[in-house]
GROMACS .gro file of C-alpha atoms in nm:
model
  376
    1MET     CA    1  -0.671   2.884  -2.955
    2SER     CA    2  -0.639   3.131  -2.668
    3GLY     CA    3  -0.335   2.988  -2.488
    4SER     CA    4  -0.091   3.267  -2.398
    5VAL     CA    5   0.216   3.040  -2.427
    6SER     CA    6   0.163   2.792  -2.709
    7GLY     CA    7  -0.187   2.870  -2.831
    8VAL     CA    8  -0.264   2.958  -3.191
    9GLN     CA    9  -0.300   3.328  -3.108
   10ALA     CA   10   0.036   3.331  -2.927
   11ARG     CA   11   0.217   3.169  -3.221
   12PHE     CA   12   0.046   3.398  -3.469
   13ARG     CA   13   0.146   3.709  -3.274
   14GLU     CA   14   0.508   3.596  -3.270
   15LYS     CA   15   0.517   3.665  -3.644
   16HIS     CA   16   0.261   3.949  -3.644
   17PRO     CA   17   0.284   4.144  -3.314
   18GLU     CA   18   0.017   4.391  -3.426
   19ALA     CA   19  -0.246   4.117  -3.456
   20VAL     CA   20  -0.532   4.135  -3.206
   21TYR     CA   21  -0.689   3.821  -3.060
   22ILE     CA   22  -1.064   3.851  -3.004
   23HIS     CA   23  -1.263   3.581  -2.832
   24CYS     CA   24  -1.590   3.564  -3.026
   25TYR     CA   25  -1.834   3.810  -2.868
   26ALA     CA   26  -2.128   3.584  -2.948
   27HIS     CA   27  -1.959   3.296  -2.763
   28GLU     CA   28  -1.868   3.521  -2.471
   29LEU     CA   29  -2.227   3.638  -2.437
   30ASN     CA   30  -2.345   3.278  -2.453
   31LEU     CA   31  -2.098   3.183  -2.177
   32VAL     CA   32  -2.221   3.473  -1.963
   33LEU     CA   33  -2.576   3.342  -1.975
   34CYS     CA   34  -2.479   2.975  -1.942
   35HIS     CA   35  -2.256   3.036  -1.639
   36THR     CA   36  -2.524   3.254  -1.481
   37CYS     CA   37  -2.785   2.981  -1.508
   38ARG     CA   38  -2.536   2.724  -1.385
   39ALA     CA   39  -2.451   2.932  -1.078
   40VAL     CA   40  -2.813   3.004  -0.978
   41PRO     CA   41  -2.979   2.672  -0.878
   42GLU     CA   42  -3.333   2.784  -0.956
   43ALA     CA   43  -3.237   2.893  -1.308
   44SER     CA   44  -3.050   2.567  -1.363
   45ASP     CA   45  -3.356   2.369  -1.251
   46LEU     CA   46  -3.574   2.561  -1.497
   47PHE     CA   47  -3.367   2.467  -1.803
   48ASP     CA   48  -3.316   2.111  -1.681
   49THR     CA   49  -3.694   2.079  -1.660
   50LEU     CA   50  -3.739   2.227  -2.009
   51GLU     CA   51  -3.492   1.975  -2.149
   52SER     CA   52  -3.668   1.688  -1.970
   53VAL     CA   53  -4.007   1.795  -2.105
   54TYR     CA   54  -3.869   1.822  -2.457
   55CYS     CA   55  -3.717   1.473  -2.435
   56PHE     CA   56  -4.041   1.333  -2.293
   57PHE     CA   57  -4.247   1.448  -2.593
   58SER     CA   58  -3.988   1.409  -2.870
   59VAL     CA   59  -3.838   1.066  -2.797
   60SER     CA   60  -4.172   0.884  -2.774
   61ILE     CA   61  -4.392   0.882  -3.084
   62VAL     CA   62  -4.696   0.809  -2.865
   63ASN     CA   63  -4.633   1.109  -2.639
   64HIS     CA   64  -4.566   1.334  -2.938
   65GLN     CA   65  -4.893   1.234  -3.104
   66LYS     CA   66  -5.081   1.287  -2.777
   67PHE     CA   67  -4.926   1.633  -2.747
   68SER     CA   68  -5.044   1.722  -3.100
   69ASP     CA   69  -5.395   1.593  -3.025
   70VAL     CA   70  -5.419   1.799  -2.706
   71GLN     CA   71  -5.305   2.110  -2.894
   72MET     CA   72  -5.588   2.058  -3.143
   73LEU     CA   73  -5.836   1.990  -2.864
   74LEU     CA   74  -5.746   2.312  -2.680
   75GLY     CA   75  -5.753   2.518  -2.999
   76LEU     CA   76  -5.382   2.599  -2.983
   77LYS     CA   77  -5.170   2.660  -3.289
   78LYS     CA   78  -4.973   2.348  -3.373
   79SER     CA   79  -4.611   2.400  -3.278
   80GLU     CA   80  -4.320   2.202  -3.142
   81LEU     CA   81  -4.118   2.235  -2.825
   82VAL     CA   82  -3.760   2.352  -2.885
   83GLN     CA   83  -3.452   2.160  -2.783
   84LEU     CA   84  -3.194   2.340  -2.572
   85SER     CA   85  -2.844   2.406  -2.701
   86LYS     CA   86  -2.534   2.486  -2.498
   87THR     CA   87  -2.375   2.685  -2.782
   88ARG     CA   88  -2.675   2.884  -2.906
   89TRP     CA   89  -2.854   3.090  -2.645
   90ALA     CA   90  -3.129   3.177  -2.895
   91CYS     CA   91  -3.243   2.815  -2.856
   92GLN     CA   92  -3.288   2.873  -2.483
   93VAL     CA   93  -3.512   3.174  -2.550
   94LYS     CA   94  -3.711   2.985  -2.812
   95SER     CA   95  -3.750   2.692  -2.572
   96VAL     CA   96  -3.894   2.917  -2.299
   97ARG     CA   97  -4.132   3.085  -2.543
   98ALA     CA   98  -4.245   2.752  -2.685
   99MET     CA   99  -4.314   2.624  -2.333
  100LEU     CA  100  -4.519   2.934  -2.243
  101ASP     CA  101  -4.721   2.906  -2.566
  102ASN     CA  102  -4.794   2.537  -2.507
  103LEU     CA  103  -4.807   2.527  -2.126
  104GLN     CA  104  -5.173   2.422  -2.113
  105ALA     CA  105  -5.115   2.137  -2.358
  106VAL     CA  106  -4.802   2.022  -2.173
  107LEU     CA  107  -4.976   2.018  -1.833
  108LYS     CA  108  -5.279   1.831  -1.968
  109CYS     CA  109  -5.060   1.569  -2.138
  110LEU     CA  110  -4.856   1.517  -1.822
  111GLU     CA  111  -5.169   1.480  -1.611
  112GLU     CA  112  -5.310   1.217  -1.846
  113SER     CA  113  -4.985   1.025  -1.880
  114ALA     CA  114  -4.922   1.029  -1.502
  115THR     CA  115  -4.550   0.988  -1.568
  116PRO     CA  116  -4.327   1.181  -1.327
  117LEU     CA  117  -4.046   1.398  -1.462
  118ALA     CA  118  -3.706   1.406  -1.300
  119ASP     CA  119  -3.597   1.743  -1.151
  120SER     CA  120  -3.337   1.819  -1.316
  121VAL     CA  121  -2.133   4.457  -3.614
  122ASP     CA  122  -1.813   4.593  -3.584
  123LEU     CA  123  -1.612   4.588  -3.269
  124ALA     CA  124  -1.682   4.945  -3.161
  125GLN     CA  125  -2.056   4.908  -3.219
  126ALA     CA  126  -2.057   4.566  -3.053
  127THR     CA  127  -1.891   4.721  -2.749
  128LEU     CA  128  -2.158   4.990  -2.736
  129PHE     CA  129  -2.426   4.721  -2.757
  130LYS     CA  130  -2.257   4.530  -2.476
  131ASP     CA  131  -2.247   4.843  -2.263
  132ALA     CA  132  -2.615   4.904  -2.341
  133VAL     CA  133  -2.700   4.549  -2.230
  134LEU     CA  134  -2.497   4.603  -1.914
  135GLU     CA  135  -2.677   4.926  -1.831
  136THR     CA  136  -3.014   4.765  -1.908
  137LEU     CA  137  -2.944   4.480  -1.666
  138LYS     CA  138  -2.840   4.726  -1.396
  139SER     CA  139  -3.154   4.934  -1.451
  140MET     CA  140  -3.370   4.622  -1.411
  141ARG     CA  141  -3.253   4.573  -1.052
  142THR     CA  142  -3.558   4.745  -0.905
  143ASP     CA  143  -3.854   4.646  -0.691
  144GLU     CA  144  -4.091   4.748  -0.971
  145MET     CA  145  -3.939   4.491  -1.209
  146VAL     CA  146  -3.954   4.222  -0.940
  147GLU     CA  147  -4.320   4.299  -0.879
  148LYS     CA  148  -4.396   4.283  -1.250
  149LEU     CA  149  -4.225   3.946  -1.297
  150TYR     CA  150  -4.384   3.806  -0.982
  151ASN     CA  151  -4.731   3.907  -1.098
  152GLU     CA  152  -4.674   3.755  -1.442
  153ALA     CA  153  -4.549   3.429  -1.291
  154LYS     CA  154  -4.839   3.420  -1.043
  155ALA     CA  155  -5.089   3.481  -1.325
  156ILE     CA  156  -4.946   3.185  -1.520
  157CYS     CA  157  -4.966   2.963  -1.210
  158ASP     CA  158  -5.324   3.068  -1.136
  159ALA     CA  159  -5.434   3.016  -1.497
  160ASN     CA  160  -5.295   2.663  -1.497
  161ASN     CA  161  -5.383   2.566  -1.136
  162ILE     CA  162  -5.020   2.538  -1.031
  163SER     CA  163  -4.979   2.540  -0.654
  164GLU     CA  164  -4.722   2.759  -0.482
  165ARG     CA  165  -4.668   2.520  -0.193
  166GLN     CA  166  -4.316   2.414  -0.113
  167THR     CA  167  -4.214   2.049  -0.136
  168GLY     CA  168  -3.910   1.868  -0.005
  169ARG     CA  169  -3.709   2.161   0.129
  170ARG     CA  170  -3.369   2.085   0.273
  171HIS     CA  171  -3.186   2.316   0.509
  172LYS     CA  172  -2.820   2.407   0.504
  173GLN     CA  173  -2.604   2.257   0.768
  174ARG     CA  174  -2.541   2.492   1.059
  175ARG     CA  175  -2.167   2.474   1.018
  176MET     CA  176  -2.200   2.638   0.673
  177GLU     CA  177  -2.403   2.940   0.788
  178ASP     CA  178  -2.100   3.164   0.835
  179PHE     CA  179  -1.968   3.102   0.482
  180THR     CA  180  -2.070   3.211   0.133
  181VAL     CA  181  -2.075   2.924  -0.117
  182GLU     CA  182  -2.187   2.894  -0.478
  183SER     CA  183  -2.260   2.522  -0.467
  184THR     CA  184  -2.618   2.417  -0.410
  185LEU     CA  185  -2.566   2.173  -0.120
  186GLY     CA  186  -2.896   2.017  -0.223
  187THR     CA  187  -3.102   2.312  -0.103
  188ARG     CA  188  -3.344   2.526  -0.300
  189ALA     CA  189  -3.508   2.849  -0.191
  190HIS     CA  190  -3.885   2.871  -0.178
  191LEU     CA  191  -4.010   3.132  -0.428
  192GLY     CA  192  -4.364   3.169  -0.301
  193THR     CA  193  -4.341   3.541  -0.219
  194GLU     CA  194  -4.222   3.847  -0.406
  195ASP     CA  195  -3.938   3.904  -0.160
  196GLN     CA  196  -3.814   3.547  -0.196
  197LEU     CA  197  -3.820   3.577  -0.576
  198LYS     CA  198  -3.614   3.896  -0.553
  199HIS     CA  199  -3.341   3.771  -0.319
  200SER     CA  200  -3.318   3.406  -0.429
  201LEU     CA  201  -3.356   3.424  -0.808
  202PHE     CA  202  -3.390   3.763  -0.977
  203TYR     CA  203  -3.113   3.961  -0.808
  204PRO     CA  204  -2.861   3.670  -0.811
  205CYS     CA  205  -2.919   3.620  -1.186
  206LEU     CA  206  -2.875   3.990  -1.263
  207ASP     CA  207  -2.566   4.026  -1.043
  208ARG     CA  208  -2.408   3.719  -1.196
  209MET     CA  209  -2.470   3.840  -1.553
  210VAL     CA  210  -2.328   4.183  -1.477
  211THR     CA  211  -2.017   4.026  -1.324
  212GLU     CA  212  -1.970   3.790  -1.619
  213LEU     CA  213  -2.012   4.074  -1.871
  214ASP     CA  214  -1.753   4.286  -1.691
  215SER     CA  215  -1.500   4.003  -1.667
  216ARG     CA  216  -1.539   3.837  -2.007
  217PHE     CA  217  -1.555   4.126  -2.254
  218SER     CA  218  -1.209   4.258  -2.178
  219ASP     CA  219  -0.986   4.097  -2.443
  220VAL     CA  220  -0.891   4.418  -2.625
  221GLY     CA  221  -0.655   4.659  -2.453
  222ALA     CA  222  -0.800   4.983  -2.325
  223GLU     CA  223  -0.582   5.201  -2.552
  224LEU     CA  224  -0.659   5.000  -2.865
  225MET     CA  225  -1.029   4.994  -2.780
  226LYS     CA  226  -1.024   5.372  -2.739
  227GLY     CA  227  -0.870   5.404  -3.085
  228ILE     CA  228  -1.133   5.179  -3.238
  229GLN     CA  229  -1.410   5.379  -3.071
  230ALA     CA  230  -1.272   5.694  -3.232
  231CYS     CA  231  -1.359   5.543  -3.572
  232ASN     CA  232  -1.721   5.495  -3.471
  233PRO     CA  233  -1.952   5.791  -3.554
  234ALA     CA  234  -2.166   5.712  -3.247
  235ALA     CA  235  -1.874   5.761  -3.007
  236ASP     CA  236  -1.818   6.085  -2.815
  237ASP     CA  237  -1.455   6.107  -2.930
  238PHE     CA  238  -1.527   6.037  -3.299
  239LEU     CA  239  -1.220   6.128  -3.509
  240SER     CA  240  -1.027   6.243  -3.203
  241GLU     CA  241  -0.664   6.286  -3.307
  242ASP     CA  242  -0.521   6.153  -2.979
  243SER     CA  243  -0.746   5.845  -2.987
  244LEU     CA  244  -0.677   5.771  -3.355
  245ASP     CA  245  -0.303   5.783  -3.286
  246LEU     CA  246  -0.345   5.490  -3.045
  247ILE     CA  247  -0.474   5.249  -3.310
  248ALA     CA  248  -0.243   5.394  -3.577
  249THR     CA  249   0.060   5.333  -3.355
  250HIS     CA  250  -0.051   4.975  -3.291
  251TYR     CA  251  -0.055   4.902  -3.665
  252LYS     CA  252   0.263   5.108  -3.732
  253MET     CA  253   0.077   5.374  -3.928
  254SER     CA  254   0.043   5.749  -3.899
  255VAL     CA  255  -0.256   5.982  -3.935
  256ARG     CA  256  -0.223   6.326  -4.087
  257LYS     CA  257  -0.381   6.604  -3.885
  258GLU     CA  258  -0.508   6.786  -4.195
  259GLU     CA  259  -0.696   6.475  -4.306
  260ILE     CA  260  -0.878   6.459  -3.973
  261LEU     CA  261  -0.982   6.826  -3.997
  262VAL     CA  262  -1.120   6.786  -4.349
  263ALA     CA  263  -1.286   6.452  -4.263
  264LYS     CA  264  -1.468   6.607  -3.967
  265GLN     CA  265  -1.623   6.876  -4.185
  266PHE     CA  266  -1.704   6.631  -4.462
  267LEU     CA  267  -1.858   6.361  -4.243
  268THR     CA  268  -2.054   6.613  -4.033
  269SER     CA  269  -2.238   6.732  -4.344
  270ARG     CA  270  -2.297   6.375  -4.464
  271LYS     CA  271  -2.415   6.274  -4.116
  272ARG     CA  272  -2.691   6.534  -4.133
  273GLU     CA  273  -2.798   6.373  -4.460
  274GLY     CA  274  -2.818   6.032  -4.291
  275ALA     CA  275  -2.529   5.882  -4.488
  276VAL     CA  276  -2.313   5.811  -4.180
  277SER     CA  277  -2.435   5.539  -3.945
  278ASP     CA  278  -2.144   5.309  -3.858
  279MET     CA  279  -1.776   5.245  -3.931
  280GLY     CA  280  -1.861   5.070  -4.257
  281SER     CA  281  -2.034   5.377  -4.395
  282VAL     CA  282  -1.746   5.597  -4.274
  283TYR     CA  283  -1.495   5.380  -4.459
  284LYS     CA  284  -1.698   5.393  -4.781
  285LEU     CA  285  -1.714   5.773  -4.768
  286LEU     CA  286  -1.343   5.821  -4.694
  287GLN     CA  287  -1.198   5.772  -5.040
  288PRO     CA  288  -0.831   5.661  -5.029
  289GLU     CA  289  -0.734   5.926  -5.284
  290MET     CA  290  -0.858   6.203  -5.056
  291PHE     CA  291  -0.792   6.046  -4.714
  292PRO     CA  292  -0.509   5.792  -4.763
  293THR     CA  293  -0.394   5.757  -4.401
  294LEU     CA  294  -0.733   5.797  -4.230
  295SER     CA  295  -0.906   5.542  -4.453
  296SER     CA  296  -0.628   5.292  -4.376
  297VAL     CA  297  -0.680   5.338  -4.001
  298VAL     CA  298  -1.058   5.287  -4.030
  299GLN     CA  299  -0.998   4.982  -4.248
  300ALA     CA  300  -0.767   4.836  -3.982
  301ALA     CA  301  -1.036   4.892  -3.718
  302LEU     CA  302  -1.291   4.714  -3.935
  303THR     CA  303  -1.070   4.406  -3.973
  304ILE     CA  304  -1.087   4.327  -3.601
  305PRO     CA  305  -1.365   4.066  -3.577
  306VAL     CA  306  -1.654   4.066  -3.334
  307SER     CA  307  -1.776   3.709  -3.383
  308SER     CA  308  -1.637   3.391  -3.536
  309CYS     CA  309  -1.978   3.226  -3.587
  310THR     CA  310  -1.980   3.281  -3.964
  311CYS     CA  311  -1.634   3.125  -3.999
  312GLU     CA  312  -1.729   2.826  -3.786
  313ARG     CA  313  -2.045   2.768  -3.990
  314SER     CA  314  -1.831   2.764  -4.302
  315PHE     CA  315  -1.608   2.497  -4.145
  316SER     CA  316  -1.908   2.269  -4.104
  317VAL     CA  317  -1.975   2.287  -4.479
  318LEU     CA  318  -1.700   2.032  -4.539
  319ARG     CA  319  -1.895   1.761  -4.357
  320ARG     CA  320  -2.183   1.801  -4.604
  321LEU     CA  321  -1.958   1.813  -4.911
  322HIS     CA  322  -1.706   1.539  -4.841
  323THR     CA  323  -1.952   1.249  -4.820
  324TRP     CA  324  -1.870   0.883  -4.875
  325LEU     CA  325  -1.981   0.918  -5.236
  326ARG     CA  326  -1.711   1.180  -5.291
  327ARG     CA  327  -1.417   1.017  -5.114
  328THR     CA  328  -1.210   1.006  -5.435
  329MET     CA  329  -1.252   1.379  -5.500
  330GLY     CA  330  -0.927   1.571  -5.536
  331GLN     CA  331  -0.823   1.852  -5.303
  332ASP     CA  332  -0.859   2.126  -5.566
  333ARG     CA  333  -1.216   2.034  -5.658
  334LEU     CA  334  -1.314   1.999  -5.291
  335HIS     CA  335  -1.163   2.341  -5.224
  336HIS     CA  336  -1.364   2.501  -5.505
  337LEU     CA  337  -1.687   2.333  -5.395
  338ALA     CA  338  -1.632   2.456  -5.039
  339ILE     CA  339  -1.591   2.815  -5.164
  340MET     CA  340  -1.910   2.783  -5.367
  341ALA     CA  341  -2.097   2.654  -5.061
  342VAL     CA  342  -1.964   2.929  -4.833
  343GLU     CA  343  -2.034   3.204  -5.087
  344LYS     CA  344  -2.371   3.064  -5.191
  345GLU     CA  345  -2.542   3.404  -5.172
  346ALA     CA  346  -2.306   3.546  -5.436
  347LEU     CA  347  -2.334   3.223  -5.635
  348CYS     CA  348  -2.713   3.242  -5.651
  349GLY     CA  349  -2.685   3.587  -5.806
  350LEU     CA  350  -2.493   3.459  -6.107
  351ASP     CA  351  -2.657   3.395  -6.443
  352HIS     CA  352  -2.641   3.021  -6.512
  353GLY     CA  353  -2.640   3.085  -6.886
  354ASP     CA  354  -2.323   3.295  -6.862
  355VAL     CA  355  -2.154   3.026  -6.655
  356ILE     CA  356  -2.241   2.759  -6.913
  357ASP     CA  357  -2.116   2.980  -7.197
  358ARG     CA  358  -1.786   3.042  -7.021
  359PHE     CA  359  -1.747   2.672  -6.952
  360ALA     CA  360  -1.811   2.596  -7.322
  361GLN     CA  361  -1.531   2.832  -7.423
  362VAL     CA  362  -1.278   2.650  -7.208
  363LYS     CA  363  -1.030   2.435  -7.397
  364PRO     CA  364  -1.201   2.099  -7.465
  365ARG     CA  365  -1.070   1.798  -7.278
  366ARG     CA  366  -1.154   1.538  -7.538
  367TYR     CA  367  -0.989   1.523  -7.878
  368PRO     CA  368  -1.106   1.333  -8.190
  369LEU     CA  369  -0.912   1.020  -8.273
  370MET     CA  370  -0.634   1.068  -8.525
  371LEU     CA  371  -0.714   0.911  -8.857
  372LYS     CA  372  -0.452   0.658  -8.941
  373GLY     CA  373  -0.344   0.583  -9.293
  374PRO     CA  374  -0.366   0.240  -9.455
  375LYS     CA  375  -0.122  -0.016  -9.335
  376LYS     CA  376   0.160  -0.096  -9.567
   0.00000   0.00000   0.00000
C-alpha cells in the first residue's frame, strides 16, 4: 500500500498527483503503543503475562469454572478476562482493567492450582488530538506522577500479599557497559523502589511513546497540513488567506478573498451561537451558492481520511456473506448484499412495508402459460 515506487499509493498518484496518502491514524497510534511495549522489557513482560493468564483460564474448562466459582466466593461481579489483540489497543486496556478487577480471584485460583505460568474526526481535529496526547505524555514526566503510580502499585501488592523481592536477576556483561542497546540481553531491572520504577519503566515508556508519535504522524506535508488546519475553527489561523491558498493550490483551486472576509464575519456570529464546532459544521454552513470556492476547499480538506478502520471492517463483511451455501450467487447480487450489510444503519431506518410495495410494483418475472388452441 505505502510503497513509494510500486505501491498502490504511488500508482494512484501517477494518475492523480493531488491525491494525499494517509496511513491510518488509528493504526499509527496502535503501532506507537505496540512498539513502545516491545522496546521496554518490563512492559513486554506485563502483556505476555496477561496473555498467559488469559490462555490459562480460557483454554481449560476446569480452570474457567474454578475461576467463576472463586469470583462468586469472593463476592466479585462475574466477568471474563480479555484477550489481547495486536491490532486493537483498546483490547490491551480492557485486558489490564479486567485483570485489576479480578486480581484477587486470579491469585487465589493460581495458588490452588499450583501450576506455574511462563514469563513471558477529521484530519485537522485528529492532529490536534494527537498534539494534545503528545503534550499530555510530556506533562506526565514528573516525580509526582511516578510517586502516584508507585503508591498505587504498592497498594495493590500489599492488598494481595505480593512480595517485592527480586528473583533471578542477571547482570549485563561488562563489555556492553559502554554501549546503549535496546535488546534485553536477558536482564530485567528490579522495580522495588520508586527511583527504579522511574528510570527503568515509566520514563522509558513515556520517552518511547513521544518519539514514536513524533516520527509516525508525519505523512502529510507541512504546507498541506497548514492549509487543512486553516479550515478547522479550533485552529489559531482559521480562515487565514495565506494558509487556505496552500491547500487550494494543491488541489488546483483558487479562493476568493471576498469570500473569506464574508465567511469570517458570518462564522464568527454563528460560533457565538454554538453552531460552529468542527470542519463538518463549517462545511454545512458555507452554502455553495454563497461561498462557491471556499466551500470547495473545505470539502477537499474533509475528504482526506484520518482512519481506514471503517473501510477495513466493511471488507470483512464479504466473509460473512459469501458462505458455502451461497457459492452460486452472482456478482451483482453479492455486490448489493455487501452494500446492504455495510450501510445497515441506513437500511434499518427504512420502512419494510414501502420496500415490499416497491418490489411488488416491479415487472413480474413469471408469466401465465399461453392458452393453446385445439389441435387440428
